[in-house]
Coordinates of C-alpha atoms in Angstrom, one line a residue:
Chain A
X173 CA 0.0 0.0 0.0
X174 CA 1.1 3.7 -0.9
X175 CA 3.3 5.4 1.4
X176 CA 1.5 8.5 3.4
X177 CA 4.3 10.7 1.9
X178 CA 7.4 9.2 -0.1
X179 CA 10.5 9.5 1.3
X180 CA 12.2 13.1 1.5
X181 CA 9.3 15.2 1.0
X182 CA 7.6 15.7 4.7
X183 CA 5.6 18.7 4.5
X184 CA 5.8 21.0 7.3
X185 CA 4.0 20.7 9.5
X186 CA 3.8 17.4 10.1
X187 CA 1.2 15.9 11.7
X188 CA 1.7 14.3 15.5
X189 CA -0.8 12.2 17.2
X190 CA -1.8 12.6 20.6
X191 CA -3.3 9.2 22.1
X192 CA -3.8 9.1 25.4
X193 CA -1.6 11.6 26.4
X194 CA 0.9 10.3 24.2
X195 CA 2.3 12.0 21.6
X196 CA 3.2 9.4 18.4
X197 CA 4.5 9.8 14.9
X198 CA 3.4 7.2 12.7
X199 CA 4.8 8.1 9.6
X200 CA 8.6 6.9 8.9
X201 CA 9.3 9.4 6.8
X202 CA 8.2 12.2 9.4
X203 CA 10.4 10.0 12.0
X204 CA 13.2 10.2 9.6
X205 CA 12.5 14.3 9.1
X206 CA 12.5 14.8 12.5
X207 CA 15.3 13.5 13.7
X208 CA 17.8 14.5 10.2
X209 CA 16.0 18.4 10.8
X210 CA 14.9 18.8 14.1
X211 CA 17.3 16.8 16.0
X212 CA 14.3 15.0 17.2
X213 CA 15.1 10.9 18.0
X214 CA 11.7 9.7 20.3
X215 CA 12.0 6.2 20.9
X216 CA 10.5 3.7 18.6
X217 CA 7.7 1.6 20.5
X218 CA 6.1 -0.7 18.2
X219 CA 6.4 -4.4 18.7
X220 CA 4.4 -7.6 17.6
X221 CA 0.8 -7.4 19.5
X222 CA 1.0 -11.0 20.8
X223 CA 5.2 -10.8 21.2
X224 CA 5.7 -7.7 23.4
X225 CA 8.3 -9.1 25.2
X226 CA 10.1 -9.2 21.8
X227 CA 11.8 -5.9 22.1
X228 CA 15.1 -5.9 20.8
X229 CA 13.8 -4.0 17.4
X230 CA 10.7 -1.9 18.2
X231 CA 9.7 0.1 15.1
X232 CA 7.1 2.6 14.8
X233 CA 5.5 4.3 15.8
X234 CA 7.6 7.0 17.4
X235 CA 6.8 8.0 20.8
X236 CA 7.7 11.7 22.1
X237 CA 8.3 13.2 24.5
X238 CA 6.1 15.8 25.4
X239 CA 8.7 18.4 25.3
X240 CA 9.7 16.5 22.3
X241 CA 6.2 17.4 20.5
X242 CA 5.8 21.0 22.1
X243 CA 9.1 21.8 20.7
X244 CA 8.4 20.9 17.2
X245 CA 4.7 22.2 17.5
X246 CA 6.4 26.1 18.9
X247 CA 8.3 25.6 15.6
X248 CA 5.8 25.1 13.7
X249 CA 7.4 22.3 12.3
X250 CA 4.1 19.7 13.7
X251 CA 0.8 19.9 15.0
X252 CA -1.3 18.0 17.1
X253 CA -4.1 15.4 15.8
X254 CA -6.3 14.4 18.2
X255 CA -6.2 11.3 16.7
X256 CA -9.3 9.4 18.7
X257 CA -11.4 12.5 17.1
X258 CA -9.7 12.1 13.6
X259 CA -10.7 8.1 13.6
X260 CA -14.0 8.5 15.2
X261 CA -15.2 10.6 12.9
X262 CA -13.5 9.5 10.1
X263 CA -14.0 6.3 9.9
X264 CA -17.7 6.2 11.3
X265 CA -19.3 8.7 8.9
X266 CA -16.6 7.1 5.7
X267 CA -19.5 6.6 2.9
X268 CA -20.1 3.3 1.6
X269 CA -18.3 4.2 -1.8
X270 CA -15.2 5.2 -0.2
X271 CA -15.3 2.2 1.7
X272 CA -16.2 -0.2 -1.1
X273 CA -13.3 1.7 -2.9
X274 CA -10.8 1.0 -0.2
X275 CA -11.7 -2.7 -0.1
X276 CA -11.5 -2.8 -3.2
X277 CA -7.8 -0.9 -3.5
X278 CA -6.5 -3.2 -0.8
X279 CA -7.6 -6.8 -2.8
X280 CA -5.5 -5.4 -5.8
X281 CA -2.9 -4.6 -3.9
X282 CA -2.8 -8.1 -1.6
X283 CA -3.1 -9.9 -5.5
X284 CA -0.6 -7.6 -6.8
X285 CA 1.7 -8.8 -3.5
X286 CA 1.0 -12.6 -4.3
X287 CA 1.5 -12.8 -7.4
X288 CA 5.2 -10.4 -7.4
X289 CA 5.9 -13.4 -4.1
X290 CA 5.2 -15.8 -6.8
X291 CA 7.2 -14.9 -9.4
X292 CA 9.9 -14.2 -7.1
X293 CA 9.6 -17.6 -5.7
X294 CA 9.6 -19.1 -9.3
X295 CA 13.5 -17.1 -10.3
X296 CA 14.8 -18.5 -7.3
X297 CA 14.2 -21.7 -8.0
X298 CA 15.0 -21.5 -11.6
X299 CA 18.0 -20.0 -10.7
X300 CA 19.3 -22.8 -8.1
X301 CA 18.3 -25.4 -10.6
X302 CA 20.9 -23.2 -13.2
X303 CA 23.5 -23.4 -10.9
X304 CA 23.5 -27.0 -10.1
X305 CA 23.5 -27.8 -13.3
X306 CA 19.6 -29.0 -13.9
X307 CA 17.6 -27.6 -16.0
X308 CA 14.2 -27.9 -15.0
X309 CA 12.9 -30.7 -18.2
X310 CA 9.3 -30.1 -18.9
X311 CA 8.3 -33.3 -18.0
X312 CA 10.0 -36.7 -16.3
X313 CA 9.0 -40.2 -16.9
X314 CA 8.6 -40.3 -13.2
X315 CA 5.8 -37.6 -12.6
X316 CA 4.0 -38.5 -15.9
X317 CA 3.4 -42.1 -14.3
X318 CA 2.4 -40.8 -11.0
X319 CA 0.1 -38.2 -13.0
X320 CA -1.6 -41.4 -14.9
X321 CA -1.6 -43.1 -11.5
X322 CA -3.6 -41.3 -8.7
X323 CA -3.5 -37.9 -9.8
X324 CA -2.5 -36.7 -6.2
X325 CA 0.5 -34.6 -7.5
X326 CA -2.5 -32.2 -9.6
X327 CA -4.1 -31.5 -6.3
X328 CA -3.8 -27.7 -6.8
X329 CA -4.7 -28.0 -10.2
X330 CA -7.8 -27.3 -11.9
X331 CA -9.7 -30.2 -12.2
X332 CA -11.2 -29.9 -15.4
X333 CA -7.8 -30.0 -17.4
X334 CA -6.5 -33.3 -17.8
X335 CA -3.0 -32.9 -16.8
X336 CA -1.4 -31.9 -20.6
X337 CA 1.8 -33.7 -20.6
X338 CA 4.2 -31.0 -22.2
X339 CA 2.9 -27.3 -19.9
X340 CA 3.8 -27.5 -15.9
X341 CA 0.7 -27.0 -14.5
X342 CA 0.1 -23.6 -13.1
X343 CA 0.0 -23.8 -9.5
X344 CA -2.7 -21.6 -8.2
X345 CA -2.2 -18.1 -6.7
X346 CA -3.4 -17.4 -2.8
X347 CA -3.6 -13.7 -2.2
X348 CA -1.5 -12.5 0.6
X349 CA -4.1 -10.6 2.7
X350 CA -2.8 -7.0 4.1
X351 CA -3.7 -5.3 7.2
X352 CA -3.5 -1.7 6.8
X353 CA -1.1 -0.6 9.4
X354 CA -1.8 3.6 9.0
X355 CA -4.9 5.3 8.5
X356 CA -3.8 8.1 6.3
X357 CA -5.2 6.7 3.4
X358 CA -7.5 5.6 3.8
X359 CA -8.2 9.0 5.7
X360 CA -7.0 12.4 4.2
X361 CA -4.3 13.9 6.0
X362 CA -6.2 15.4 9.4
X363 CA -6.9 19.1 9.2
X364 CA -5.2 21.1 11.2
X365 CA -7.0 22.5 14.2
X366 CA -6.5 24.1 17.2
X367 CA -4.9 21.4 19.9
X368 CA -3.7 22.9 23.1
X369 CA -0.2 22.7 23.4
X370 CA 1.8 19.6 25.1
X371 CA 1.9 19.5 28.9
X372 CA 5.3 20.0 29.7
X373 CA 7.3 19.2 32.6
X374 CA 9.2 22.0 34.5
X375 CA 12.1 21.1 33.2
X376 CA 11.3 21.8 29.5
X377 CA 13.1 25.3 29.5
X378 CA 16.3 23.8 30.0
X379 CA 15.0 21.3 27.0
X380 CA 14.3 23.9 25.0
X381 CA 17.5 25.8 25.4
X382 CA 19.9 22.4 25.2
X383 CA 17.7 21.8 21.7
X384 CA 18.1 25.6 20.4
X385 CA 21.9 24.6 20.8
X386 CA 21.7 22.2 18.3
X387 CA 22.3 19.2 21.1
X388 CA 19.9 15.9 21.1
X389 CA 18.0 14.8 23.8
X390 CA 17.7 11.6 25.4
X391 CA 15.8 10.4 28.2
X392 CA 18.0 10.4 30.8
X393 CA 16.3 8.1 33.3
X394 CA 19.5 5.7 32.9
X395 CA 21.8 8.7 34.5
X396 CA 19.8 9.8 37.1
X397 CA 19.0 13.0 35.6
X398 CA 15.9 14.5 33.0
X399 CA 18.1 14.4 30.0
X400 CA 21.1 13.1 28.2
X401 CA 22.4 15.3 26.1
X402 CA 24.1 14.7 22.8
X403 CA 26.2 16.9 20.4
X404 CA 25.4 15.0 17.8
X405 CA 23.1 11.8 16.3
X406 CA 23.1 9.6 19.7
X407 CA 24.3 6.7 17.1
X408 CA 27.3 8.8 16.5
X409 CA 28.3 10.3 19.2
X410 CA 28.7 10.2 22.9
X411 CA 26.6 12.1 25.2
X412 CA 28.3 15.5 26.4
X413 CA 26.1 16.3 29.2
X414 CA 23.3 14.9 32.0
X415 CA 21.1 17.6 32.5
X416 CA 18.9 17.8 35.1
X417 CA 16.1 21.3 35.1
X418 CA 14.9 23.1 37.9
X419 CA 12.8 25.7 38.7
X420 CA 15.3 29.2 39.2
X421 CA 14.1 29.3 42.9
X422 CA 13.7 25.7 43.5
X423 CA 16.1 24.3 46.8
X424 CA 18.5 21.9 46.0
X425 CA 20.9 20.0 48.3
X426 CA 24.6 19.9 47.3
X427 CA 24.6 16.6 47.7
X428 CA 22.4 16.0 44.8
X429 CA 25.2 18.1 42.6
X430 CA 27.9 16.2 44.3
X431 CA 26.3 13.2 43.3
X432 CA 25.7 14.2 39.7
X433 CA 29.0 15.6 39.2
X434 CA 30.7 12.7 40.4
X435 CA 28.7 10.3 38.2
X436 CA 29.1 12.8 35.4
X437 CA 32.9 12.9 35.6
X438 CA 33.0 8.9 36.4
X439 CA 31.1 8.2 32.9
X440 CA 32.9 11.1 31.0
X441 CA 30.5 13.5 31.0
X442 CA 29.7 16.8 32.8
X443 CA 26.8 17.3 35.3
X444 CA 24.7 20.0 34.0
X445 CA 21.8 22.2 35.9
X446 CA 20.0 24.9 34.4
X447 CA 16.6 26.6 34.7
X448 CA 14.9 29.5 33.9
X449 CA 14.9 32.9 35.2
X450 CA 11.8 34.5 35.0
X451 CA 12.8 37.9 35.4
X452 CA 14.5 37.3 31.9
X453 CA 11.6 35.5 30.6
X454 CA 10.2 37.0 27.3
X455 CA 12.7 39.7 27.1
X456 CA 14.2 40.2 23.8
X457 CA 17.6 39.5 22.6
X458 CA 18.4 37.7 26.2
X459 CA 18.3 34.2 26.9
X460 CA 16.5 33.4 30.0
X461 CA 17.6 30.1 30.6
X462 CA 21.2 29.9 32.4
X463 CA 22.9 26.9 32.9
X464 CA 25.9 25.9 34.6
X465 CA 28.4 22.4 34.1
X466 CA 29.8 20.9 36.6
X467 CA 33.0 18.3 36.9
X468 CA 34.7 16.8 39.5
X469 CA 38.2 19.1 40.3
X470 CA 40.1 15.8 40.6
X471 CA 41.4 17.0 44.4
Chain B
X114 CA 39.4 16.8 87.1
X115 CA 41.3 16.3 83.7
X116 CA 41.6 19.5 81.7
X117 CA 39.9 19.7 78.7
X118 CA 41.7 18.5 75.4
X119 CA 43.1 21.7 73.3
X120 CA 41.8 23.0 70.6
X121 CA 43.3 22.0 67.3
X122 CA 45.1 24.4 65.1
X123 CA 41.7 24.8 62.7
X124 CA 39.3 25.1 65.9
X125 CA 41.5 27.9 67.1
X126 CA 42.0 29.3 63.8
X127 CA 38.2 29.6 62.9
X128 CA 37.2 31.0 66.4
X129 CA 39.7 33.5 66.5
X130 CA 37.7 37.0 66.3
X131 CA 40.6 38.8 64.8
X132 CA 40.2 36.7 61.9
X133 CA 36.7 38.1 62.0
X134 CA 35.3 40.8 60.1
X135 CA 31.8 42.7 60.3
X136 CA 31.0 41.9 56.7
X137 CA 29.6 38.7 56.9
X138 CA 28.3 36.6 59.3
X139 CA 30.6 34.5 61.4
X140 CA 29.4 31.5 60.5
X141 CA 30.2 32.3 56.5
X142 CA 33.7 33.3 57.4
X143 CA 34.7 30.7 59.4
X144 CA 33.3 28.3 56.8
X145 CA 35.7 30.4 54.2
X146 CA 38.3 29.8 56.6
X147 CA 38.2 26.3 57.0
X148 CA 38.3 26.1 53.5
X149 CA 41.3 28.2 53.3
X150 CA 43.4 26.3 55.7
X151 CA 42.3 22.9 54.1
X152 CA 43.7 24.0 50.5
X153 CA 46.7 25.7 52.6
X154 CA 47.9 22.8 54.1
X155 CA 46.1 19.6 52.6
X156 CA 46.4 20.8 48.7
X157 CA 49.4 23.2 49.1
X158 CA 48.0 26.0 47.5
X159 CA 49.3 29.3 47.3
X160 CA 48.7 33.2 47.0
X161 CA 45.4 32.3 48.9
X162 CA 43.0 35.3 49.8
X163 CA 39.6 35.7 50.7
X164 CA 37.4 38.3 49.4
X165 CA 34.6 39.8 51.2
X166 CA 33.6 42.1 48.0
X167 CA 33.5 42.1 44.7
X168 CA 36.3 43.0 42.3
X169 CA 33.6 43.6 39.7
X170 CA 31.0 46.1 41.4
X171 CA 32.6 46.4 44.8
X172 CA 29.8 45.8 46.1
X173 CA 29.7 42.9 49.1
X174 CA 29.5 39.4 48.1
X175 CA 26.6 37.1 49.2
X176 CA 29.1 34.8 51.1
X177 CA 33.4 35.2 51.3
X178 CA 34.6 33.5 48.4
X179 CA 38.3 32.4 48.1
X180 CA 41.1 32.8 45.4
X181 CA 44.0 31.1 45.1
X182 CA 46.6 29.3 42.9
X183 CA 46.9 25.6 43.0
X184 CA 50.3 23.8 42.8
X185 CA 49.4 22.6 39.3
X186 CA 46.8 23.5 36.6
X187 CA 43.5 22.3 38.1
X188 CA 41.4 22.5 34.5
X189 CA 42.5 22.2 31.2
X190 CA 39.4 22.8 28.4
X191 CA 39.2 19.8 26.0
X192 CA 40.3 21.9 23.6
X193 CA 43.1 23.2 24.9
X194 CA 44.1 19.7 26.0
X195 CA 44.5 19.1 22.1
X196 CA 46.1 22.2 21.5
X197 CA 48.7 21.2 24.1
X198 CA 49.0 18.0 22.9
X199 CA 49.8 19.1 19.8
X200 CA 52.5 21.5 20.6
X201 CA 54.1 18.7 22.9
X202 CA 54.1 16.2 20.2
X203 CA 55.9 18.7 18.1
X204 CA 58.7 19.7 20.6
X205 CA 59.0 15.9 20.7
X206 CA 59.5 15.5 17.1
X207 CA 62.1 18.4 17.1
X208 CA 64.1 17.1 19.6
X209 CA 64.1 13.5 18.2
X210 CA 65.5 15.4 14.7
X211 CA 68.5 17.0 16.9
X212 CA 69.0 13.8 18.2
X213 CA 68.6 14.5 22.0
X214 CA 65.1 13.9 22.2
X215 CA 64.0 11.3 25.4
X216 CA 61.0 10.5 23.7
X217 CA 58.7 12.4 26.2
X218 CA 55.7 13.6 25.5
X219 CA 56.0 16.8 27.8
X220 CA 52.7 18.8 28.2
X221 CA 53.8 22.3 29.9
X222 CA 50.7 24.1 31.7
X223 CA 50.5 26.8 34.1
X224 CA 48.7 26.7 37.2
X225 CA 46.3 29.5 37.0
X226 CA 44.1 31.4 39.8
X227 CA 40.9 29.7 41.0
X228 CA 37.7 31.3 42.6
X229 CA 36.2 29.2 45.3
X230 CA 33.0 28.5 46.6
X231 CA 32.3 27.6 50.3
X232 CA 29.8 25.2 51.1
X233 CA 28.6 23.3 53.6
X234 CA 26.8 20.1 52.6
X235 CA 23.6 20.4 54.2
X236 CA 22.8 23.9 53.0
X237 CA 19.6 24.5 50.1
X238 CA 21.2 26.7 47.4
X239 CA 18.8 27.5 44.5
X240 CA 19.7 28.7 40.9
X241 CA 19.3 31.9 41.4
X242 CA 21.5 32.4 44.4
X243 CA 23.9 30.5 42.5
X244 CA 23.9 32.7 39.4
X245 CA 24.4 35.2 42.1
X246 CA 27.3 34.3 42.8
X247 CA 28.5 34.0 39.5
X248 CA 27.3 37.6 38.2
X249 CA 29.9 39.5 40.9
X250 CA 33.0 37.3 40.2
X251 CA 35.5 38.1 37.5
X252 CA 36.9 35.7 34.9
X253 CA 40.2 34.9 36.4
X254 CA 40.5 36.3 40.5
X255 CA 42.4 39.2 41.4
X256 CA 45.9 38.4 42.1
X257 CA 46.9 39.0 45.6
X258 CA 49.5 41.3 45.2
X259 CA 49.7 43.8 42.4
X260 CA 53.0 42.8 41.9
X261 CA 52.3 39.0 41.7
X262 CA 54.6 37.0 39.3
X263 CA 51.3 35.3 37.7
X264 CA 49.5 38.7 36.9
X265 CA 52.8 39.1 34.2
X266 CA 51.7 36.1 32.5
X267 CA 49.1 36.7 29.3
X268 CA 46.3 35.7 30.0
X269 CA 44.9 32.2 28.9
X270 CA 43.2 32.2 25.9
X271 CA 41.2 29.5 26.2
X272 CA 39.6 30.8 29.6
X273 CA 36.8 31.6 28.0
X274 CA 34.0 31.4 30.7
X275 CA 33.3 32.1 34.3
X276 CA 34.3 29.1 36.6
X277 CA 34.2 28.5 39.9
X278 CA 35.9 25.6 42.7
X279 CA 32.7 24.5 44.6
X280 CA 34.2 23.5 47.9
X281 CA 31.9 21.7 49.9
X282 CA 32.8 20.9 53.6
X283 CA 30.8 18.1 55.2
X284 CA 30.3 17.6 58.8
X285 CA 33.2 15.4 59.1
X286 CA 35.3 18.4 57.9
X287 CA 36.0 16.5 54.5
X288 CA 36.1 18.5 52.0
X289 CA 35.3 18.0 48.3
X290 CA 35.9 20.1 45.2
X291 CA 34.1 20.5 42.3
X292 CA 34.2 22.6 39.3
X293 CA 31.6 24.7 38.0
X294 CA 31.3 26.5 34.9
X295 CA 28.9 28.7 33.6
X296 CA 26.9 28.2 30.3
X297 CA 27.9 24.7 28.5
X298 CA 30.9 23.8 28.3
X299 CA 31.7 19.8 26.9
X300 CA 33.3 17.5 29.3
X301 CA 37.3 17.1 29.6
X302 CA 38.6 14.3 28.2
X303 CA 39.8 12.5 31.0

């Protein structure tokens, strides 16, 4: 079945669907967009329905963060698809003609599918009879007598053909039956409409800054901290820093900085702290977030 | 009766009210103090002096902070580190061509001035009082004489941002240092 988009051509903005709180990207090419042009990585959650415990390759779709999706969205790079809404409605009022027309898309498509598995299936085995040296003859002594015999080895055959000794019978084609796995199509591309924004942690102002920076963001749960953050691709490059937010008159302990720093420096990264300061906030030409690295002296 | 035990030399030392000034409250200065002594005589630094105000605005500083120069350079930015590295492997390289090279690679750094920040562990610092801090200190501390040997030196190129030694002092009197730098700055390389 079609692609929603084909590769390379995302338009912005791209849609992001919010189910149950969480914020999804179905569409590989928008996972692939966001993460070459945004810096955006999610984690891929899909999995086999009845396997979940087979984890080791999720694929889509993409969960986000919500600072993830509230950062693209105060882009304007995304927007947010209610996406219970979209399918409700879309798929409830669909008129029979579209749906007939669907049906009918998808049975060419799952015969087109059998058939290319079919031929495939045949060139592989022509080609391994080439290379061992045996051509495939048109017809053996052997099979023509079992033909004659019982007729078992024409069980897929049409009946009403008696078995013509010089054509291989044609074994017969079972469609491959596809389960739609997006709903855009069938389903136009969902309007754009006003969706409140994501509900953010207190933390996301240091998010937002470390992103304006050009660094990636990882959850950072395996740290200890809010987020991991990466100069680069994670899959290239090591994470620089383990940021943890706060609110600019929130208490902390130094033991919680001690305790960061020293994991920081023992995994060869720096701690990093920031929040921001409101009286900054919204002024122009000043950044109001302020954040501050910290390493172990080595004394 | 037996007389009680003296006082140690850093009991004495923080409770002596000369050492006392009306700036800041006692507790703060004789946390500064005990600081002071520990990097005088457990980290042999030198040139060690504690600043009640501001070398920026003059005005007085939300706790004493301390400057001094360690015994060797106590941070080196990763990007200096390859710099240096560099330079080194180059002397190396000459010295093997005259022939009385020892195949060393010798990295040559400064020790350079150090602002400190005395903590104790229990206390709840926020950001703000934090940045604070930060807004009234200069890059690299006043030296403490005008005359100093280090203030001749040219300044370090690759001191770019505002750091600070956080020196935290637990109630066991160990205490731990740890560097912090404003804005982002990668990790060293270590």
């Amino acid at each position: 079945m079609a692609l929603p988009t084909e590769p390379g051509s995302v338009q912005e903005p791209f849609p992001i669907s919010r189910v149950t709180d969480r914020y999804l990207i179905f569409d590989v090419n928008a996972i692939m967009h966001a993460r070459s042009s945004h810096n955006i990585t999610g984690v891929l959650t899909g999995t086999i329905p009845n396997l979940s415990q087979q984890n080791a390759f999720l694929g889509i779709p993409l969960q986000l963060m919500p600072e993830e999706a509230r950062v693209l969205v105060e882009k304007g790079a995304a927007y947010i698809v209610d996406d219970v809404n979209i399918h409700d409605e879309g798929f409830m009022h669909m008129d029979r003609e579209a749906r007939l027309k669907f049906l009918q898309e998808m049975d060419e498509a799952a015969w087109q599918k059998s058939r290319e598995a079919q031929r495939k299936a045949e060139e592989r085995t022509k080609k391994a009879l080439e290379q061992k040296g045996l051509e495939k003859k048109s017809e053996t002594p052997e099979s023509a007598g079992l033909t004659s015999d019982t007729g078992a080895a024409n069980l897929f055959d049409s009946p009403c053909t008696p078995a013509p000794p010089l054509s291989r019978p044609e074994k017969k084609v079972d469609p491959h039956f596809i389960t739609p796995t997006t709903s855009y199509p069938p389903l136009a591309q969902p309007p754009q409409t006003a969706q409140p924004l994501p509900v953010v942690p207190r933390q996301y102002p240091l998010f937002r800054y470390l992103h304006s920076k050009g660094y990636f963001m990882m959850p950072g749960l395996r740290f200890g901290c809010h987020y991991s953050a990466y100069p680069g691709d994670p899959l290239r490059f090591h994470s620089h820093f383990l940021a943890t937010g706060m609110d600019w008159d929130e208490e902390f302990d130094w033991q919680q900085i001690i305790a960061g720093g020293r994991l920081g420096t023992r995994v060869k990264k720096a701690y990093l702290i920031g929040g921001e300061d409101p009286a900054k906030k919204g002024v122009e030409g000043k950044e109001s977030v302020r954040v501050f690295s910290i390493e172990w002296a080595g004394m | 009766m037996k007389p009680p035990p003296r006082p140690s030399p850093l009991q004495s030392l923080v409770a002596d009210p000369a050492q006392l000034s009306t700036s800041h409250l006692p507790s703060l200065q004789s946390l500064a103090l005990q600081v002071h002594h520990n990097l005088q005589y457990q980290h042999s630094w030198s040139a060690l002096r504690v600043h009640s105000h501001s070398p920026l605005t003059n005005e007085l500083l939300p706790r004493p902070l301390i400057s001094g120069l360690p015994t060797k350079r106590l941070y080196v930015h990763p990007d200096e580190q390859i710099e240096l590295l560099k330079q080194a492997d180059r002397r190396r390289k000459a010295e093997d061509k005259d022939g009385g090279g020892n195949n060393v690679l010798d990295i040559r750094t400064e020790p350079e001035r150090e602002w400190l920040l005395p903590t104790r562990l229990g206390e709840e610092w926020t950001l703000h009082r934090l940045s604070d801090v930060f807004d009234t200190i200069s890059l690299v501390p006043p030296s403490a004489e005008p005359e100093d040997s280090a203030s001749d030196r040219p300044a370090n190129p690759w001191r770019t941002t505002k750091r600070v030694v956080l020196a935290t002092v637990s109630p066991d009197s160990t205490v731990v240092y740890y560097i912090v730098q404003d804005e982002l700055v990668k990790p060293r390389q270590n």
